[in-house]
Tab-separated table of C-alpha atoms in Angstrom:
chain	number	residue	atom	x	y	z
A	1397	UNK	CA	115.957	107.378	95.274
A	1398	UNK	CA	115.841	104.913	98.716
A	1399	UNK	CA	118.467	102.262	98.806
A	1400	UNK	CA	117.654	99.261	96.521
A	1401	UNK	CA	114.858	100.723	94.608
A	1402	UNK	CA	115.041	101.183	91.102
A	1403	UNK	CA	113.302	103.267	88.921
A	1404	UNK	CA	110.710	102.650	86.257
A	1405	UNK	CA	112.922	102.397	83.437
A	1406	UNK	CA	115.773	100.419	85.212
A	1407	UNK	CA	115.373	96.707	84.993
A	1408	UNK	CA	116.469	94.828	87.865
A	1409	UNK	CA	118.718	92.172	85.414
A	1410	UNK	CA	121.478	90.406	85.742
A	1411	UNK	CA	123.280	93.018	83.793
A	1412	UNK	CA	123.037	94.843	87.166
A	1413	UNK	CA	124.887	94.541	89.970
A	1414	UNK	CA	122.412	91.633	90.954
A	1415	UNK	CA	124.500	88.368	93.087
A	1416	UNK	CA	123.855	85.053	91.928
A	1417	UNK	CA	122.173	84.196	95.461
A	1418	UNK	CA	119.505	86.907	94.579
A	1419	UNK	CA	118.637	85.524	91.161
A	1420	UNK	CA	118.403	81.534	92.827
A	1421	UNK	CA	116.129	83.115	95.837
A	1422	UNK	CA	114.328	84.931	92.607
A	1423	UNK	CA	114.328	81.748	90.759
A	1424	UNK	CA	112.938	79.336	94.043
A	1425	UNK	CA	110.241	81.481	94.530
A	1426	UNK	CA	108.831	82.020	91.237
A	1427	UNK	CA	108.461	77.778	90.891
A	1428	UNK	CA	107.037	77.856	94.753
A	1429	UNK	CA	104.752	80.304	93.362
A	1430	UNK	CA	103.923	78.166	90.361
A	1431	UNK	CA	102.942	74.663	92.687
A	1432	UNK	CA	100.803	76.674	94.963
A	1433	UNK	CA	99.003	78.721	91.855
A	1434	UNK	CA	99.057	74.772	89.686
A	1435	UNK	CA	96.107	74.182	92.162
A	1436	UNK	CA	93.542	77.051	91.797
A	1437	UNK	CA	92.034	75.297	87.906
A	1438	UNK	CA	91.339	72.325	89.545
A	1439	UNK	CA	89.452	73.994	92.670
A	1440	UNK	CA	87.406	76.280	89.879
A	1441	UNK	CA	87.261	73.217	88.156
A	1442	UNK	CA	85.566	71.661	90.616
A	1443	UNK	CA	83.012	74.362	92.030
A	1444	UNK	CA	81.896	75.425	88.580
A	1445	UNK	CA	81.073	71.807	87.709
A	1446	UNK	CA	80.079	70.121	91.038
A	1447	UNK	CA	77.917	73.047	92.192
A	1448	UNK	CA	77.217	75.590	88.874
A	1449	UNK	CA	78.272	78.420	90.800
A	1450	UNK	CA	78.374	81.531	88.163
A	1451	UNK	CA	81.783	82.279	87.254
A	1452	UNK	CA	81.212	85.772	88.642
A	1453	UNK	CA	80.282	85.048	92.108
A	1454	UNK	CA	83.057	82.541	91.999
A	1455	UNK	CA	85.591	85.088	91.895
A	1456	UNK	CA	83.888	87.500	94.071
A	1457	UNK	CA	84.407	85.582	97.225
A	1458	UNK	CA	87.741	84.213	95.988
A	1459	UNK	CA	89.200	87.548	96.660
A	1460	UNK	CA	86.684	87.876	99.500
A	1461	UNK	CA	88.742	85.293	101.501
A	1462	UNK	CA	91.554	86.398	100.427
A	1463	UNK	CA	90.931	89.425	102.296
A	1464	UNK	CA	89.502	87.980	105.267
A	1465	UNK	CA	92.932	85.832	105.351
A	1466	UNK	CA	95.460	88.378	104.723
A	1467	UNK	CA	94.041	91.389	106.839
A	1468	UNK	CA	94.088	89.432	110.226
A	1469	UNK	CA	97.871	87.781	110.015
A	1470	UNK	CA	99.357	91.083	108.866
A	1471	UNK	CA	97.261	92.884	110.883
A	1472	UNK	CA	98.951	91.044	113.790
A	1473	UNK	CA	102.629	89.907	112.091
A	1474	UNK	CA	103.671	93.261	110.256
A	1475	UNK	CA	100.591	95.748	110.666
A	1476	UNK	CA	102.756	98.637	108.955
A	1477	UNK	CA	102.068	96.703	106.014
A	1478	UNK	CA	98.279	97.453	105.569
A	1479	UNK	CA	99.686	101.087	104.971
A	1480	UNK	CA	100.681	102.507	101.896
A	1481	UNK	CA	101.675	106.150	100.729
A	1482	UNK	CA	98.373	107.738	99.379
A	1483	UNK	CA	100.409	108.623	95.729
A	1484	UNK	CA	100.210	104.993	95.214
A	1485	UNK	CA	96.516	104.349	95.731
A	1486	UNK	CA	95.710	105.162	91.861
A	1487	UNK	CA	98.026	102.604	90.853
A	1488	UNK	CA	96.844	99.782	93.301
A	1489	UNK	CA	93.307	100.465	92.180
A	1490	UNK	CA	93.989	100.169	88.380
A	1491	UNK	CA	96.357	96.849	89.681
A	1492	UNK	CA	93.398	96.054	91.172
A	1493	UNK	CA	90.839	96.611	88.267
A	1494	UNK	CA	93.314	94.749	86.377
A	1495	UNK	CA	93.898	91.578	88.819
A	1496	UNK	CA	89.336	91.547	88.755
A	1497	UNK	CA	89.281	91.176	84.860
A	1498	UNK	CA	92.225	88.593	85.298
A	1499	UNK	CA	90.011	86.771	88.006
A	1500	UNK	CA	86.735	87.261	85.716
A	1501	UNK	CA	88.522	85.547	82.649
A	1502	UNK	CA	90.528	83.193	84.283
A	1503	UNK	CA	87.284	81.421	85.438
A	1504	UNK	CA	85.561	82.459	82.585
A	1505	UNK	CA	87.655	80.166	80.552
A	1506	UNK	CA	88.037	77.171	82.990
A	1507	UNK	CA	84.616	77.348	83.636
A	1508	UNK	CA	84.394	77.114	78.621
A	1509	UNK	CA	87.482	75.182	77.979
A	1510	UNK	CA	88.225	73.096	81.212
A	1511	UNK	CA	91.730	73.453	82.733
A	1512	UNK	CA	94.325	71.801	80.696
A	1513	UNK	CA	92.710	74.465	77.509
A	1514	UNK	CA	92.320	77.168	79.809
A	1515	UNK	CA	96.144	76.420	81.113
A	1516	UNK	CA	97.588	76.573	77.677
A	1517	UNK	CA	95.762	79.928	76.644
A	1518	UNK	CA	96.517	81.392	79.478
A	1519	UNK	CA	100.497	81.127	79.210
A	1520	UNK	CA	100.445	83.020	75.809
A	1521	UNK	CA	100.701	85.289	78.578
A	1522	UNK	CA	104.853	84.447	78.251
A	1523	UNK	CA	105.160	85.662	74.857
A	1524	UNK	CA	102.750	88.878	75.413
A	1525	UNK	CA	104.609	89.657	78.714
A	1526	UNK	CA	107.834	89.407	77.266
A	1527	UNK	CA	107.024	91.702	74.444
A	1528	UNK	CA	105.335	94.253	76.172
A	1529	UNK	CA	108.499	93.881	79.215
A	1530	UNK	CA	110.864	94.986	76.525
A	1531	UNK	CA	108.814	97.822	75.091
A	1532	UNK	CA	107.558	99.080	78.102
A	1533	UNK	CA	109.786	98.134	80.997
A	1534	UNK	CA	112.679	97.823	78.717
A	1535	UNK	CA	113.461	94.395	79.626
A	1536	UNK	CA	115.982	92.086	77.959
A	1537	UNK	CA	114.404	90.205	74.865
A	1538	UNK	CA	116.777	87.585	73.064
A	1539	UNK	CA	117.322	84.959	71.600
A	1540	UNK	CA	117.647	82.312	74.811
A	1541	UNK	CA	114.552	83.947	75.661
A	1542	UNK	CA	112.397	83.216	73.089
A	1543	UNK	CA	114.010	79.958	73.143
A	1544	UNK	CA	112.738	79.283	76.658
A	1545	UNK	CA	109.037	80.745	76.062
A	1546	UNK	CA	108.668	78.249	72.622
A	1547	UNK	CA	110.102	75.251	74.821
A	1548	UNK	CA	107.426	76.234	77.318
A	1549	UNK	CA	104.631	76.814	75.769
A	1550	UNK	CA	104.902	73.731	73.824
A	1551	UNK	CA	105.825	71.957	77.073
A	1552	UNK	CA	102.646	73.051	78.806
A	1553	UNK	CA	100.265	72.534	75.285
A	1554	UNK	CA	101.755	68.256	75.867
A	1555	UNK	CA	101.501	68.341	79.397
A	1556	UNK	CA	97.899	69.588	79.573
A	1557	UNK	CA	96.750	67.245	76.735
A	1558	UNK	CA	95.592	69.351	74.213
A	1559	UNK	CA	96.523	67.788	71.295
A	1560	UNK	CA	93.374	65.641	71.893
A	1561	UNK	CA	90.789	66.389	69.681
A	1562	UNK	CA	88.467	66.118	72.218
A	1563	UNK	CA	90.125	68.300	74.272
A	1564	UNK	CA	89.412	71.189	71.575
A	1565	UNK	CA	85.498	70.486	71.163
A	1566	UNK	CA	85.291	74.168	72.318
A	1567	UNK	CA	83.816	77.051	70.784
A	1568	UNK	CA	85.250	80.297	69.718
A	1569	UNK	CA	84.138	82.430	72.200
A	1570	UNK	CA	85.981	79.787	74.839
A	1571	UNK	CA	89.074	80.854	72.703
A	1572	UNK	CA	89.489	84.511	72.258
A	1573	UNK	CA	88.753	84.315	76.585
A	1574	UNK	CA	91.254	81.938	77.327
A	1575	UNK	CA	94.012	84.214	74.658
A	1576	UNK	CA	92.361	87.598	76.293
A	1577	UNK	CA	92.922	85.683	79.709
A	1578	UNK	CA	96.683	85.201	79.221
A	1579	UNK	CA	96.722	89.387	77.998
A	1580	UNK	CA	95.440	90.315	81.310
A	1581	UNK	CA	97.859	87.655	83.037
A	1582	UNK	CA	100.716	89.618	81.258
A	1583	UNK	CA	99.808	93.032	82.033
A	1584	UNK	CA	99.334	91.950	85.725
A	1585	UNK	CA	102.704	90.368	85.777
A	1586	UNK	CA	103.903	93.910	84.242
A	1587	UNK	CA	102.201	96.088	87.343
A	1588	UNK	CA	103.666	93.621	89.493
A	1589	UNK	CA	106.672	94.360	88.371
A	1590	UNK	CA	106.594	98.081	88.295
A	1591	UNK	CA	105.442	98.092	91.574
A	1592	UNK	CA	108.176	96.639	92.839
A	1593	UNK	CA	110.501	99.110	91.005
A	1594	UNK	CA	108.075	101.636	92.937
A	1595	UNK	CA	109.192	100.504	96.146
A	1596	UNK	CA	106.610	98.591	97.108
A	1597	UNK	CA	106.101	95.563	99.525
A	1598	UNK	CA	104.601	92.620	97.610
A	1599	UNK	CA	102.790	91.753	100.371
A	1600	UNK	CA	100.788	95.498	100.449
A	1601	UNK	CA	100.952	95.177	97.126
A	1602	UNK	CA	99.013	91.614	97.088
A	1603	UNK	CA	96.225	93.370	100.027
A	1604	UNK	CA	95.446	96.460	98.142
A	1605	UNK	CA	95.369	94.990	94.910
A	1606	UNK	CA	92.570	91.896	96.097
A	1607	UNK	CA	91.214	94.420	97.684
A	1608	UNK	CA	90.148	96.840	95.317
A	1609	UNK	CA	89.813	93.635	92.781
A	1610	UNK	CA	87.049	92.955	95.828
A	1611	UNK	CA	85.241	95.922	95.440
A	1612	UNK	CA	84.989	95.753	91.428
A	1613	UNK	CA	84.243	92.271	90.962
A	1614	UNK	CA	81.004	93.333	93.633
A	1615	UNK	CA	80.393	96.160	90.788
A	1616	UNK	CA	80.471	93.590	88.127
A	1617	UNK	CA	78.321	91.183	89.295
A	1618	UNK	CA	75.622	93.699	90.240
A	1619	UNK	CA	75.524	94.796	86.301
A	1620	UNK	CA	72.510	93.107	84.407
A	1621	UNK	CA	72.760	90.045	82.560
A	1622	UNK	CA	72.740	91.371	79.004
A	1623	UNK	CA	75.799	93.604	80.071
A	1624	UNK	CA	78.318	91.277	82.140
A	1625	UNK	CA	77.066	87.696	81.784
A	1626	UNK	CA	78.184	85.269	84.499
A	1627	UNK	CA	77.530	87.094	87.437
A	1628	UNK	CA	74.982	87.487	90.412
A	1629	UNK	CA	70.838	88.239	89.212
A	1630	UNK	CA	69.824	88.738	92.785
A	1631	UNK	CA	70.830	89.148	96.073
A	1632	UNK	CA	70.566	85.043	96.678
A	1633	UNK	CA	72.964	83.850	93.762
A	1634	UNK	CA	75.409	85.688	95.794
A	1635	UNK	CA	74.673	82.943	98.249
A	1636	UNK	CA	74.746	80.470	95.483
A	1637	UNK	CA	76.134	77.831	97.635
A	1638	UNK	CA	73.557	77.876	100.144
A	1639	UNK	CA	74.345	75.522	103.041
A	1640	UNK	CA	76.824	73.450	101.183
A	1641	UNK	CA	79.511	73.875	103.958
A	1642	UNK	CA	81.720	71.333	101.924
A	1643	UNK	CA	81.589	74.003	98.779
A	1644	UNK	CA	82.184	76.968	100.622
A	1645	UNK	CA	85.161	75.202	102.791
A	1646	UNK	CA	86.703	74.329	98.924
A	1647	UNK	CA	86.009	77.879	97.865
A	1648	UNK	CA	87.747	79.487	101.337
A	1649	UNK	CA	90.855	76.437	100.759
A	1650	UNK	CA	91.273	77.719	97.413
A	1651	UNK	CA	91.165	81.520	98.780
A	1652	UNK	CA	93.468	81.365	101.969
A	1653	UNK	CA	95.751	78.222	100.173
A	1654	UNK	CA	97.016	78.656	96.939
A	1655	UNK	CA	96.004	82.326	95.858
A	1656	UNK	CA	97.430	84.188	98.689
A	1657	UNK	CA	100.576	81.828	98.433
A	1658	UNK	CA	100.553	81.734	95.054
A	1659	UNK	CA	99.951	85.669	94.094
A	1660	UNK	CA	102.160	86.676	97.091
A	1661	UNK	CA	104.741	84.980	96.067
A	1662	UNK	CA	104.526	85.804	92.553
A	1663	UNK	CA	104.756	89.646	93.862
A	1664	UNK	CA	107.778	88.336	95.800
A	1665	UNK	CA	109.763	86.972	92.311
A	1666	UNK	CA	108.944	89.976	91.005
A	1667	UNK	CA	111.538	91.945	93.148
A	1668	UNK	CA	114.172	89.530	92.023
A	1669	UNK	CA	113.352	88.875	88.224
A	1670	UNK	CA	111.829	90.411	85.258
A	1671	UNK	CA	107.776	89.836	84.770
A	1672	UNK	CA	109.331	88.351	81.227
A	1673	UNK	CA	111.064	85.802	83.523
A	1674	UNK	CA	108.443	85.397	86.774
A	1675	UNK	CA	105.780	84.600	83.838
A	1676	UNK	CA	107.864	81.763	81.969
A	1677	UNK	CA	108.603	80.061	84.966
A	1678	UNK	CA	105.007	80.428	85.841
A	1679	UNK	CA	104.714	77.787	82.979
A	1680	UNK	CA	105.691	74.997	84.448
A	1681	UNK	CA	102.455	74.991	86.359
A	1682	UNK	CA	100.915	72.167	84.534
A	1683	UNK	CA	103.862	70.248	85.525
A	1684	UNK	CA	103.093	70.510	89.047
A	1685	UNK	CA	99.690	69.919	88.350
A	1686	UNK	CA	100.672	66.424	86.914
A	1687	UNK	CA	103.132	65.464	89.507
A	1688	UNK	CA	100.408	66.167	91.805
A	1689	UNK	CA	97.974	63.610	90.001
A	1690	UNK	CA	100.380	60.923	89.957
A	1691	UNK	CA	100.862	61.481	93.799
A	1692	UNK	CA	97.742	61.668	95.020
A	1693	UNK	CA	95.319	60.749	92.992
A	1694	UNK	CA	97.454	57.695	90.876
A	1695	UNK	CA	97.189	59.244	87.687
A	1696	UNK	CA	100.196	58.061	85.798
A	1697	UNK	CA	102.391	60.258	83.333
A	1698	UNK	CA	102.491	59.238	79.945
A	1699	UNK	CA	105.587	59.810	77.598
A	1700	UNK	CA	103.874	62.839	75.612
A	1701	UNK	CA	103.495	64.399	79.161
A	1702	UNK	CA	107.288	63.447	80.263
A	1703	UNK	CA	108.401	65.141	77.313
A	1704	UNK	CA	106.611	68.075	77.651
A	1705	UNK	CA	107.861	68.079	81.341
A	1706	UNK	CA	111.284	67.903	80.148
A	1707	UNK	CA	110.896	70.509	77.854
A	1708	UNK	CA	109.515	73.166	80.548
A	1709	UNK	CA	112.048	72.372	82.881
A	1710	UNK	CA	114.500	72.807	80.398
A	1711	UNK	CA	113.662	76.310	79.553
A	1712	UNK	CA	113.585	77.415	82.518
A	1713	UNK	CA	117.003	75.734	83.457
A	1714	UNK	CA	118.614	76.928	79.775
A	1715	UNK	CA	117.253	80.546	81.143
A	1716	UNK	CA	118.787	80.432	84.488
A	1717	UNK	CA	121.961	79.102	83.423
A	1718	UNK	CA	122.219	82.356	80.963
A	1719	UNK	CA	121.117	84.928	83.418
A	1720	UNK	CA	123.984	83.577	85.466
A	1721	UNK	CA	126.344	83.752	82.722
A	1722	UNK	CA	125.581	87.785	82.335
A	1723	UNK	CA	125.785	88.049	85.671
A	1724	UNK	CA	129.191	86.849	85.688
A	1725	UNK	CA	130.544	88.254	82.938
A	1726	UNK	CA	128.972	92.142	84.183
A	1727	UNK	CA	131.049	91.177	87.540
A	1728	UNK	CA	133.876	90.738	85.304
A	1729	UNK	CA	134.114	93.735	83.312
A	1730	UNK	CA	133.082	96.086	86.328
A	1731	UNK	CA	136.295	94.596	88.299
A	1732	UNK	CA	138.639	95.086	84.638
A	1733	UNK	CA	136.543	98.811	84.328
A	1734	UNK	CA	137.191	99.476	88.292
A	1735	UNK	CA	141.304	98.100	87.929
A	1736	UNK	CA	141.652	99.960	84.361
A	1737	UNK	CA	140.422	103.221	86.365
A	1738	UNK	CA	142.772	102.930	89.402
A	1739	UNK	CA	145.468	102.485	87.108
């Protein structure tokens, strides 16, 4: 085994020999991750509303551009990243198949529910990601935990609004792809994960993984109608946006911005923390999203939304706080073990 990489059924945790400075950097760049990726529902938002661009083809050039940005800088900043071990190719490509279903319902549901809905269902991703952590990548489920994922997912339902009925006025089909949405969001957090217990750079990680998500979302949309709805008919809708430089400069921002910052540094956090972890800090999204509003566009914050703010943030503190506390106390009783042993 190389230095400093684990193997599939060691957890990086706190129980480790993990420093405090490596679960803060963990920590900072999971909510760095979580402003950039607060952004993307209110570009898809925007382009499935303004312009009616199918969901499908949406998502297609999404990952499209984030190709076309990623392969040039590390191409010319750390071209031995574009590389990876052939062993590993299988797993990138189901990553991959996995990040285009993510992509497909993802939009799928902003495009049904709008994005404060599609927000909510998709972080039932925290619960599902910190079951399936503990049964598959044996990751440490108690009771602070599942304190932090009920604080944020209730958090995120009053930030985003839903408790107004109008909000809701969806149908059940908008639903089950929002929940099936968060599913995928969980077992992508999970590969992103084990990949990083594989050894593997987050940033190859991120370029092979968009890139075979590239090459299937292209399969999907070719499939008829009646089969995968949502996608391209003909060789034109591919071009849906015609000569509407304006929508294709918001589709290539939301590409090159806040996907490849957000996603990359999502694979980043994943070195540091558990997917459990990386996902319920992904929750405070919404509250960025907020902030965001009241900043630039002079949306103001009402108390229903400050308290679900709170209540996000304080999750994610009461869950830091407690990792450090393990930390500690495993440095403690490795220095008693190591002076009991020297006598």
């Amino acid at each position: 085994m190389k230095h400093g990489q684990m193997t599939l059924t060691e957890p990086i945790s706190p129980s480790s020999a993990t420093s405090r400075a490596h679960l803060t950097r963990g920590y900072t760049i999971a909510l760095i991750s979580a402003a950039f990726l607060s952004t993307t529902a209110i570009f898809i938002r925007y382009l499935t509303v303004t312009y009616a661009i199918p969901p499908l083809v949406l998502a297609f050039w999404r990952d499209v551009f984030v190709m076309t940005t990623l392969l040039p800088v590390l191409s010319v900043l750390r071209p031995a990243l574009l590389r990876a071990e052939r062993r590993y190719i299988p797993y990138l490509a189901a990553y991959g198949l996995v990040l285009s279903l993510f992509n497909i319902l993802w939009t799928f549901s902003v495009a049904l529910n709008g994005a404060a809905v599609a927000t909510v269902l998709c972080y039932c991703s925290a619960a599902f990601t910190a079951l399936l952590g503990w049964w598959l990548l044996k990751e440490r489920l108690d009771s602070v935990k599942w304190l932090a994922i009920v604080l944020s997912l209730a958090g995120c339902a009053m930030v985003s609004g839903v408790f107004a009925q109008s909000v809701w006025r969806i149908s059940v089909v908008g639903v089950l792809v929002g929940t099936a949405a968060g599913l995928s969001y969980a077992i992508y957090s999970l590969m992103g994960r084990s990949a990083a217990q594989r050894g593997l750079n987050p940033w190859t990680t991120l370029c092979y993984t968009f890139g075979f998500a590239t090459v299937f979302l292209l399969g999907f949309n070719l499939l008829p109608e009646t089969v995968m709805p949502g996608g391209a008919n003909s060789l034109a809708d591919f071009f849906w946006l015609g000569k509407s430089w304006a929508g294709w400069g918001m589709l290539i921002l939301l590409s090159a911005g806040p996907t490849v910052a957000g996603f990359g540094l999502y694979n980043v956090s994943l070195g540091y923390l558990p997917s459990s972890v990386v996902n319920l800090i992904a929750t405070s999204e919404p509250v960025f999203t907020a902030t965001s509003a009241y900043f630039l566009l002079g949306e103001r914050l009402n108390g229903t939304q400050i308290t679900g703010s709170l209540m996000i943030l304080s999750g994610v503190i009461a869950l830091r706080l407690y990792d450090g506390w393990l930390e500690s106390r495993s440095r403690i009783l490795s220095a008693d073990l190591a002076d009991f042993l020297n006598g």
